Amino acid sequence: MLDDFLVRANLAGIGVAFAAAPLGCFVVWRRMAYFGDATAHAAILGVALSLAFSLSIFIGTVIVALLMAFTVSLLSDRGYAMDTLLGVLAHSTLAFGLVAVSFLSGIRIDLMAYLFGDILAVSRSDLGVIWIGAGLVVALVAWRWTALLTSTLNEDLAHAGGIDPKREKIVLTCALAITVAVSIKVVGVLLIAAMLIIPAAAARVFSKTPERMVLVAGAIGTLSVLVGLRVAYIIDTPAGPSIVCVAALAFLLSSVTKGLSTKE
Amino acid sequence: MTLVQIDNLSLKYSKRMVLSNVSFEVSSGEIVTIVGPNGSGKTSLLRAIIGALKPSRGRVLLKSDIRFGYVPQKLHIDETLPITVSRFLRLPRNVNGSAIDAALLQAGLPDLAKVQMSHLSGGQFQRVLLARALIDKPDILLLDEATQGLDQRGSASFYKQIEKVRQETGCAVLMISHELHVVMSASDRVICLNGHVCCEGTPAVVASAPEYRALFGADTGGALALYQHHHDHSHDDDHERQYQSETKH
């Protein structure tokens, strides 16, 4: 079954959708959308470094994404405006990454594959990395769920309940770095934030509790992968962007639903 | 039993000294109220107790495994986060359904379990916050202007409920309040705070402090002037002016 590249592509996409669902919800609730974007952009620098030092792409991107995330946390605690900071760091790491890649003259790399993903070229071992990474993220978030949720609601409520919100932020940051690293092959660094945010945002309308929102986001993400790949296959469009387009349509649909239900 | 002991606590907030050399303790079953003008460090003091702010000097000693019931001054729940009242009551510790029903009944909101937190009125929201703080059987309730947004009747029943909880469970209460007529009748002890502890004692003792009278002179009439009280230090004028400007709001 895994011999079929389309089956592998679908499974890879679903793996990413599973990791992105709980994490995407936190990104939306905590208004970290730009933060996710910045971490993803930094990953291209990770790709360059991995190739230069012959590391696995996964390890390289996780390290750089983590470094990026902690730099942002550190600097924002020192009073820099968050949006400016992320604007500077996201695009400068992307630029440095692209420049660094150009130095790797000995290695021929397909830059487009890292920017927009290459889901149809997912190998068996890629699939293994994606599912282990996704499993790790889901397990991490499930384990810390109540603490994460309380910290997200209000940091003082968390403190009073014996939860350290700083520690929970680190948990989220690590989960984000892993998600970015496993998503590169599927949607590429430029569209990772879309996979995080769009299914979660679309799920909001259909949810009354945080848990429900995560499940609905997972369902919408999975559906986007299945439909997006199918469409890409039939009308021959790029696979990663097609998945994001379907997710965006789902969001549009949910917005219309919301509009109709508030009119009643 | 001493639940919270504060020893020479000093706090800095972005390089500004918010609290200096604050010491007091709260024992189980006590109702202690903190009064003071805006910016006097009341909220910072509560946040230092729960561990959200690190003291720059001194320390906060807590009973081991202390359980806080904390009601913050403001709680904004982001529009993007869907959460029902009953789900909110199960944070951060899970409790069973009957405990939730009982808590909502006690708060006078029996029909609201499935309602979104964002759809509650200000008063309902405040009562849900208190219900959540109480649901986990706290050793001490920390209330930061918890009756904000409640009308007089709501606020009266709020304090009645707190008194009842204290009698039933023996939990201590440390609260910040501006409603001094309530403070007077409901507290065992009052701490008057303005960056430091100005005065501390039974409501009668604190009520006779000059700066305190400046704040409540108008509606307490001459009654409080009967109490005798000696300060251990003198105050400059601007201290009083702060109080007066606050009463004009």
Coordinates of C-alpha atoms in Angstrom, one line a residue:
Chain A
M1 CA 0.0 0.0 0.0
L2 CA 2.9 2.4 0.9
D3 CA 4.3 1.8 -2.5
D4 CA 1.8 4.1 -4.0
F5 CA 3.1 7.7 -3.9
L6 CA -0.4 9.1 -3.5
V7 CA -1.1 6.9 -0.5
R8 CA 2.1 8.1 1.1
A9 CA 1.2 11.7 0.2
N10 CA -2.2 11.3 1.9
L11 CA -0.7 9.7 5.0
A12 CA 1.9 12.4 5.2
G13 CA -0.6 15.2 4.9
I14 CA -2.9 13.6 7.5
G15 CA 0.0 13.3 9.9
V16 CA 0.7 17.0 9.6
A17 CA -3.0 17.8 10.0
F18 CA -3.1 15.8 13.3
A19 CA -0.1 17.7 14.7
A20 CA -1.3 21.0 13.4
A21 CA -4.8 20.7 14.9
P22 CA -4.1 21.1 18.6
L23 CA -1.2 23.4 18.0
G24 CA -3.1 25.5 15.5
C25 CA -5.8 26.1 18.1
F26 CA -3.3 27.4 20.7
V27 CA -1.7 29.5 18.0
V28 CA -5.1 31.1 17.3
W29 CA -6.1 31.4 21.0
R30 CA -2.9 32.9 22.1
R31 CA -2.7 35.2 19.0
M32 CA 0.6 33.7 18.0
A33 CA -0.1 33.4 14.2
Y34 CA 2.9 35.6 13.3
F35 CA 5.0 33.6 15.8
G36 CA 4.2 30.4 13.9
D37 CA 5.0 32.1 10.6
A38 CA 8.4 33.3 11.9
T39 CA 9.4 29.9 13.2
A40 CA 8.5 28.4 9.9
H41 CA 10.4 30.9 7.9
A42 CA 13.5 30.4 10.0
A43 CA 13.3 26.7 9.1
I44 CA 14.8 27.4 5.6
L45 CA 18.0 28.4 7.4
G46 CA 17.8 25.1 9.2
V47 CA 17.6 23.4 5.8
A48 CA 20.7 25.2 4.6
L49 CA 22.6 24.3 7.8
S50 CA 21.5 20.6 7.6
L51 CA 22.8 20.4 4.1
A52 CA 26.0 22.1 4.9
F53 CA 26.8 19.9 7.9
S54 CA 25.2 16.8 6.4
L55 CA 22.6 16.6 9.2
S56 CA 19.2 15.2 8.7
I57 CA 16.8 18.0 7.6
F58 CA 14.5 17.2 10.4
I59 CA 17.2 17.7 13.1
G60 CA 18.5 20.9 11.5
T61 CA 15.1 22.5 11.2
V62 CA 14.0 21.6 14.7
I63 CA 17.2 23.2 16.1
V64 CA 16.9 26.4 14.1
A65 CA 13.1 26.6 14.8
L66 CA 13.7 26.2 18.5
L67 CA 16.5 28.8 18.5
M68 CA 14.2 31.2 16.6
A69 CA 11.3 30.6 19.0
F70 CA 13.5 31.1 22.1
T71 CA 15.1 34.3 20.7
V72 CA 11.7 35.7 20.1
S73 CA 10.5 34.9 23.6
L74 CA 13.7 36.3 25.1
L75 CA 13.6 39.6 23.1
S76 CA 9.8 40.1 23.7
D77 CA 10.4 39.8 27.4
R78 CA 12.9 42.7 27.0
G79 CA 10.2 45.0 25.7
Y80 CA 10.5 44.9 21.9
A81 CA 7.1 45.2 20.1
M82 CA 6.2 41.6 19.1
D83 CA 5.0 42.3 15.6
T84 CA 8.1 44.4 14.7
L85 CA 10.4 41.8 16.2
L86 CA 8.7 38.9 14.3
G87 CA 8.7 40.9 11.1
V88 CA 12.5 41.5 11.5
L89 CA 13.4 38.0 12.5
A90 CA 11.0 36.0 10.2
H91 CA 12.2 37.6 7.0
S92 CA 15.8 38.0 7.9
T93 CA 16.2 34.4 8.8
L94 CA 14.4 33.5 5.6
A95 CA 16.8 35.8 3.7
F96 CA 19.9 34.4 5.5
G97 CA 18.7 30.9 4.8
L98 CA 18.3 31.6 1.1
V99 CA 21.7 33.2 0.9
A100 CA 23.2 30.3 2.9
V101 CA 21.6 27.8 0.5
S102 CA 23.3 29.6 -2.5
F103 CA 26.7 28.9 -0.9
L104 CA 26.1 25.2 -1.1
S105 CA 27.5 25.0 -4.6
G106 CA 28.5 21.3 -4.3
I107 CA 24.9 20.2 -3.6
R108 CA 22.1 20.6 -6.0
I109 CA 19.0 21.3 -4.1
D110 CA 15.5 22.1 -5.2
L111 CA 14.7 25.2 -3.3
M112 CA 11.1 25.2 -4.4
A113 CA 10.6 21.9 -2.7
Y114 CA 11.5 23.4 0.7
L115 CA 9.5 26.6 0.1
F116 CA 6.3 25.0 -1.1
G117 CA 6.7 21.4 -0.1
D118 CA 7.0 18.3 -2.2
I119 CA 4.4 16.0 -0.8
L120 CA 4.3 13.7 -3.8
A121 CA 7.9 12.9 -3.2
V122 CA 7.5 11.7 0.4
S123 CA 9.5 8.5 1.0
R124 CA 8.7 5.8 3.4
S125 CA 11.3 7.2 5.8
D126 CA 9.9 10.7 5.5
L127 CA 6.6 9.2 6.4
G128 CA 8.1 7.6 9.4
V129 CA 9.6 11.0 10.6
I130 CA 6.3 12.8 10.0
W131 CA 4.3 10.3 12.0
I132 CA 6.7 10.1 14.8
G133 CA 7.0 13.9 15.0
A134 CA 3.2 14.3 14.8
G135 CA 2.7 11.6 17.4
L136 CA 5.2 13.4 19.7
V137 CA 3.4 16.7 19.3
V138 CA 0.0 15.2 19.9
A139 CA 1.3 13.3 23.0
L140 CA 3.0 16.4 24.3
V141 CA -0.1 18.6 24.0
A142 CA -2.4 15.9 25.4
W143 CA -0.1 15.4 28.4
R144 CA 0.1 19.1 29.2
W145 CA -3.5 19.9 28.0
T146 CA -5.0 21.3 31.2
A147 CA -1.9 23.3 32.1
L148 CA -1.6 24.7 28.6
L149 CA -5.3 25.6 28.5
T150 CA -5.3 27.3 31.9
S151 CA -2.1 29.2 31.0
T152 CA -3.7 30.3 27.8
L153 CA -6.9 31.5 29.6
N154 CA -5.0 33.5 32.2
E155 CA -1.5 33.3 33.5
D156 CA -2.5 34.3 37.1
L157 CA -5.1 31.6 37.2
A158 CA -2.4 29.2 36.1
H159 CA 0.0 30.4 38.9
A160 CA -2.8 30.1 41.5
G161 CA -3.4 26.5 40.3
G162 CA 0.3 25.6 40.7
I163 CA 1.0 25.8 37.0
D164 CA 4.0 27.6 35.7
P165 CA 2.9 29.4 32.5
K166 CA 6.5 30.0 31.4
R167 CA 7.1 26.2 31.4
E168 CA 3.9 25.6 29.3
K169 CA 5.1 28.2 26.8
I170 CA 8.3 26.2 26.4
V171 CA 6.2 23.1 25.8
L172 CA 4.2 24.9 23.1
T173 CA 7.4 26.3 21.5
C174 CA 9.0 22.8 21.3
A175 CA 5.8 21.4 19.8
L176 CA 5.7 24.2 17.3
A177 CA 9.4 23.5 16.3
I178 CA 8.6 19.8 15.7
T179 CA 5.5 20.6 13.7
V180 CA 7.4 23.0 11.5
A181 CA 10.1 20.4 10.9
V182 CA 7.7 17.7 9.9
S183 CA 5.6 20.0 7.8
I184 CA 8.3 21.2 5.5
K185 CA 8.1 18.2 3.1
V186 CA 4.3 18.5 3.0
V187 CA 3.5 22.2 2.5
G188 CA 6.9 23.9 2.6
V189 CA 8.0 26.7 4.9
L190 CA 5.9 29.4 3.3
L191 CA 2.6 27.6 3.9
I192 CA 3.1 25.9 7.3
A193 CA 1.4 28.8 9.1
A194 CA -1.6 28.3 6.9
M195 CA -1.9 24.6 7.9
L196 CA -1.8 25.7 11.5
I197 CA -4.2 28.6 11.5
I198 CA -6.8 28.0 8.8
P199 CA -8.3 24.6 10.0
A200 CA -8.4 26.0 13.6
A201 CA -10.0 29.2 12.6
A202 CA -12.6 27.4 10.5
A203 CA -13.3 25.1 13.5
R204 CA -14.2 27.9 15.8
V205 CA -17.7 28.3 14.5
F206 CA -18.6 24.7 15.1
S207 CA -17.2 24.4 18.6
K208 CA -18.5 25.0 22.1
T209 CA -15.5 23.8 24.0
P210 CA -11.7 23.9 23.4
E211 CA -11.5 20.1 23.0
R212 CA -14.2 20.1 20.4
M213 CA -12.4 22.8 18.5
V214 CA -9.2 20.7 18.3
L215 CA -11.2 17.7 17.0
V216 CA -13.0 19.8 14.4
A217 CA -9.7 21.4 13.3
G218 CA -8.2 18.0 12.9
A219 CA -11.2 16.9 10.8
I220 CA -11.0 20.0 8.6
G221 CA -7.3 19.6 8.2
T222 CA -7.6 16.0 7.2
L223 CA -10.4 16.7 4.8
S224 CA -8.3 19.5 3.2
V225 CA -5.5 17.1 2.7
L226 CA -7.6 14.4 1.1
V227 CA -9.6 16.8 -1.1
G228 CA -6.6 19.0 -2.0
L229 CA -4.5 16.1 -3.1
R230 CA -7.4 14.7 -5.2
V231 CA -7.9 18.0 -6.9
A232 CA -4.2 18.4 -7.5
Y233 CA -4.1 15.0 -9.1
I234 CA -7.2 15.6 -11.3
I235 CA -6.5 19.1 -12.6
D236 CA -2.7 18.9 -12.2
T237 CA -2.0 21.7 -9.7
P238 CA 0.8 22.0 -7.1
A239 CA -0.1 19.7 -4.2
G240 CA 0.8 21.7 -1.1
P241 CA -0.9 24.9 -2.2
S242 CA -4.0 23.0 -3.3
I243 CA -4.3 21.6 0.2
V244 CA -4.2 25.1 1.6
C245 CA -6.7 26.3 -0.9
V246 CA -9.2 23.7 0.2
A247 CA -8.6 24.6 3.8
A248 CA -9.2 28.3 2.9
L249 CA -12.5 27.3 1.2
A250 CA -13.5 25.4 4.4
F251 CA -12.8 28.6 6.3
L252 CA -14.9 30.6 3.9
L253 CA -17.8 28.1 4.3
S254 CA -17.5 28.4 8.1
S255 CA -17.6 32.1 8.0
V256 CA -20.8 32.0 5.8
T257 CA -22.3 29.5 8.3
K258 CA -21.5 31.9 11.1
G259 CA -23.0 34.9 9.2
L260 CA -26.2 32.9 8.6
S261 CA -26.5 31.7 12.2
T262 CA -26.1 35.1 13.7
K263 CA -28.8 36.5 11.4
E264 CA -31.4 34.1 12.7
Chain B
M1 CA -2.5 27.7 61.5
T2 CA -0.5 30.2 59.4
L3 CA -1.3 29.8 55.7
V4 CA 0.6 32.7 54.2
Q5 CA 3.4 34.5 55.9
I6 CA 5.0 37.5 54.2
D7 CA 8.4 38.5 55.4
N8 CA 9.8 42.0 54.5
L9 CA 8.6 41.6 51.0
S10 CA 9.8 44.2 48.4
L11 CA 8.7 44.1 44.8
K12 CA 10.0 46.0 41.8
Y13 CA 7.9 46.3 38.6
S14 CA 9.8 47.5 35.6
K15 CA 12.4 49.3 37.9
R16 CA 9.7 51.0 40.0
M17 CA 9.4 50.0 43.6
V18 CA 5.9 48.8 44.1
L19 CA 6.1 47.3 47.5
S20 CA 8.7 47.8 50.2
N21 CA 9.1 45.9 53.4
V22 CA 5.6 44.4 53.6
S23 CA 5.1 41.9 56.4
F24 CA 1.9 40.2 57.6
E25 CA 0.4 36.8 57.9
V26 CA -2.9 35.2 57.3
S27 CA -4.2 32.3 59.3
S28 CA -6.8 29.8 58.5
G29 CA -10.4 31.0 58.9
E30 CA -9.5 34.7 58.9
I31 CA -11.0 37.3 56.6
V32 CA -8.4 39.9 55.9
T33 CA -9.0 42.9 53.6
I34 CA -6.4 45.0 51.9
V35 CA -7.4 48.6 51.2
G36 CA -5.4 51.3 49.5
P37 CA -5.4 53.8 46.7
N38 CA -4.9 52.9 43.0
G39 CA -1.3 51.9 42.3
S40 CA -0.6 51.1 46.0
G41 CA 0.5 47.6 45.1
K42 CA -2.6 45.6 46.2
T43 CA -2.8 43.5 43.1
S44 CA 1.0 43.0 43.0
L45 CA 0.8 41.7 46.5
L46 CA -1.7 39.1 45.6
R47 CA 0.2 38.2 42.5
A48 CA 3.4 37.7 44.6
I49 CA 1.5 35.4 46.9
I50 CA 0.4 33.1 44.0
G51 CA 4.0 33.2 42.6
A52 CA 3.3 35.3 39.5
L53 CA 5.7 38.0 40.7
K54 CA 9.1 37.3 42.1
P55 CA 10.0 39.3 45.2
S56 CA 13.2 41.5 44.8
R57 CA 13.7 41.2 48.6
G58 CA 12.0 39.3 51.4
R59 CA 9.9 36.2 50.9
V60 CA 6.5 34.7 50.8
L61 CA 6.1 31.5 52.9
L62 CA 3.2 29.3 52.2
K63 CA 1.7 26.3 54.0
S64 CA 2.9 23.2 52.1
D65 CA 0.4 22.1 49.4
I66 CA -1.6 25.2 49.9
R67 CA -4.7 25.5 47.6
F68 CA -5.5 28.9 46.3
G69 CA -8.9 30.0 45.2
Y70 CA -8.0 33.1 43.1
V71 CA -10.4 35.6 41.6
P72 CA -8.5 38.0 39.4
Q73 CA -9.5 41.6 38.9
K74 CA -10.1 41.2 35.2
L75 CA -10.3 38.1 33.1
H76 CA -10.5 38.5 29.4
I77 CA -11.3 35.4 27.5
D78 CA -10.3 35.6 23.9
E79 CA -13.2 35.6 21.4
T80 CA -11.4 32.7 19.5
L81 CA -11.5 30.4 22.5
P82 CA -14.8 28.6 22.9
I83 CA -15.5 27.6 26.4
T84 CA -18.7 26.8 28.3
V85 CA -19.3 27.6 32.0
S86 CA -19.1 24.0 33.0
R87 CA -15.8 23.5 31.2
F88 CA -14.4 26.6 32.7
L89 CA -15.3 25.3 36.2
R90 CA -13.2 22.2 35.5
L91 CA -9.9 24.2 35.1
P92 CA -7.3 23.6 36.2
R93 CA -8.5 20.5 38.2
N94 CA -11.2 18.2 37.0
V95 CA -14.2 17.9 39.2
N96 CA -17.3 15.8 38.8
G97 CA -20.6 16.8 37.4
S98 CA -22.4 17.0 40.7
A99 CA -19.8 19.3 42.1
I100 CA -20.3 21.6 39.1
D101 CA -24.1 21.6 39.6
A102 CA -23.7 22.3 43.3
A103 CA -21.3 25.2 42.6
L104 CA -23.6 26.7 40.0
L105 CA -26.6 26.4 42.3
Q106 CA -24.7 28.0 45.1
A107 CA -23.7 30.8 42.8
G108 CA -27.3 31.3 41.8
L109 CA -26.7 30.3 38.2
P110 CA -28.2 26.8 37.9
D111 CA -29.1 27.0 34.2
L112 CA -25.9 28.3 32.8
A113 CA -23.7 25.2 32.7
K114 CA -23.8 25.0 28.9
V115 CA -23.6 28.7 28.2
Q116 CA -20.5 30.2 26.6
M117 CA -18.4 32.3 29.0
S118 CA -18.3 35.1 26.5
H119 CA -22.1 35.3 26.6
L120 CA -22.4 36.0 30.4
S121 CA -23.2 39.4 31.8
G122 CA -20.6 41.1 34.0
G123 CA -22.3 40.0 37.2
Q124 CA -22.8 36.4 36.1
F125 CA -19.1 36.2 34.9
Q126 CA -18.0 37.4 38.3
R127 CA -20.1 34.8 40.1
V128 CA -18.7 32.1 37.9
L129 CA -15.2 33.2 38.7
L130 CA -16.0 32.9 42.4
A131 CA -17.6 29.5 41.9
R132 CA -14.5 28.3 40.1
A133 CA -12.3 29.5 42.9
L134 CA -14.5 27.7 45.5
I135 CA -15.0 24.5 43.6
D136 CA -11.6 23.1 44.5
K137 CA -12.0 23.6 48.3
P138 CA -9.2 26.2 48.7
D139 CA -7.3 26.8 51.9
I140 CA -7.4 30.5 51.1
L141 CA -9.5 32.6 48.8
L142 CA -7.7 35.5 47.1
L143 CA -10.2 38.1 45.8
D144 CA -9.0 41.0 43.7
E145 CA -11.9 43.5 43.7
A146 CA -14.2 40.6 43.1
T147 CA -17.4 42.5 43.3
Q148 CA -16.6 44.7 40.4
G149 CA -19.5 44.9 38.0
L150 CA -22.0 43.7 40.6
D151 CA -24.9 45.9 41.8
Q152 CA -25.4 46.5 45.5
R153 CA -27.6 43.5 46.0
G154 CA -25.3 41.3 44.0
S155 CA -22.3 42.5 46.0
A156 CA -24.1 42.0 49.3
S157 CA -25.0 38.4 48.4
F158 CA -21.5 37.9 47.2
Y159 CA -20.1 38.8 50.6
K160 CA -22.7 36.7 52.3
Q161 CA -21.6 33.7 50.3
I162 CA -18.0 34.3 51.3
E163 CA -18.9 34.5 54.9
K164 CA -20.9 31.3 54.5
V165 CA -18.1 29.5 52.8
R166 CA -15.7 30.6 55.6
Q167 CA -18.1 29.1 58.2
E168 CA -18.6 25.9 56.3
T169 CA -15.1 25.2 55.1
G170 CA -12.9 27.3 57.5
C171 CA -11.0 28.7 54.5
A172 CA -9.2 32.0 54.9
V173 CA -10.1 35.0 52.8
L174 CA -7.6 37.7 51.7
M175 CA -9.4 40.3 49.6
I176 CA -8.9 43.6 48.0
S177 CA -11.9 45.8 48.2
H178 CA -12.9 49.4 47.7
E179 CA -16.3 48.9 49.4
L180 CA -15.3 50.0 52.9
H181 CA -18.7 49.7 54.5
V182 CA -18.5 46.0 53.6
V183 CA -14.9 45.7 54.7
M184 CA -15.9 47.2 58.1
S185 CA -18.6 44.6 58.7
A186 CA -17.1 41.6 57.0
S187 CA -13.4 41.6 57.9
D188 CA -11.5 40.3 60.9
R189 CA -8.5 42.4 60.0
V190 CA -7.8 45.3 57.6
I191 CA -4.4 46.1 56.1
C192 CA -4.1 49.6 54.7
L193 CA -1.5 49.5 51.9
N194 CA 0.3 52.3 50.0
G195 CA 3.5 50.7 48.8
H196 CA 4.1 49.8 52.4
V197 CA 1.8 48.8 55.2
C198 CA 0.4 52.1 56.5
C199 CA -1.6 50.5 59.3
E200 CA -3.0 47.2 60.1
G201 CA -5.6 45.9 62.6
T202 CA -9.2 45.4 63.3
P203 CA -11.6 47.4 61.1
A204 CA -12.2 49.8 64.0
V205 CA -8.5 50.5 64.5
V206 CA -7.9 51.1 60.8
A207 CA -11.0 53.1 60.3
S208 CA -9.8 55.7 62.7
A209 CA -6.6 56.3 60.7
P210 CA -6.5 59.9 59.3
E211 CA -5.9 58.8 55.6
Y212 CA -8.6 56.3 55.9
R213 CA -11.1 58.9 57.2
A214 CA -10.1 61.1 54.3
L215 CA -11.3 58.5 52.0
F216 CA -14.6 57.6 53.7
G217 CA -15.3 60.7 55.7
A218 CA -18.3 61.7 53.7
D219 CA -20.4 58.6 54.0
T220 CA -19.3 57.3 57.4
G221 CA -20.1 60.5 59.2
G222 CA -18.5 61.1 62.5
A223 CA -19.0 57.5 63.8
L224 CA -15.5 56.3 62.9
A225 CA -13.9 59.3 64.6
L226 CA -14.8 57.7 67.9
Y227 CA -12.1 55.1 67.5
Q228 CA -8.6 56.0 68.7
H229 CA -5.7 55.0 66.6
H230 CA -2.0 55.9 66.7
H231 CA 0.2 55.6 63.7
D232 CA 3.7 54.4 64.0
H233 CA 4.8 56.9 61.3
S234 CA 3.5 60.1 59.9
H235 CA 2.2 60.8 56.4
D236 CA 2.9 63.6 54.0
D237 CA 0.0 65.4 52.4
D238 CA 0.1 63.9 49.0
H239 CA -0.8 60.6 50.5
E240 CA -4.1 62.1 51.6
R241 CA -4.7 63.8 48.3
Q242 CA -4.5 60.5 46.5
Y243 CA -7.3 59.2 48.6
Q244 CA -9.4 62.2 48.1
S245 CA -9.0 62.2 44.4
E246 CA -10.0 58.6 44.4
T247 CA -13.3 59.2 46.2
K248 CA -14.3 61.7 43.5
H249 CA -14.5 59.0 40.8

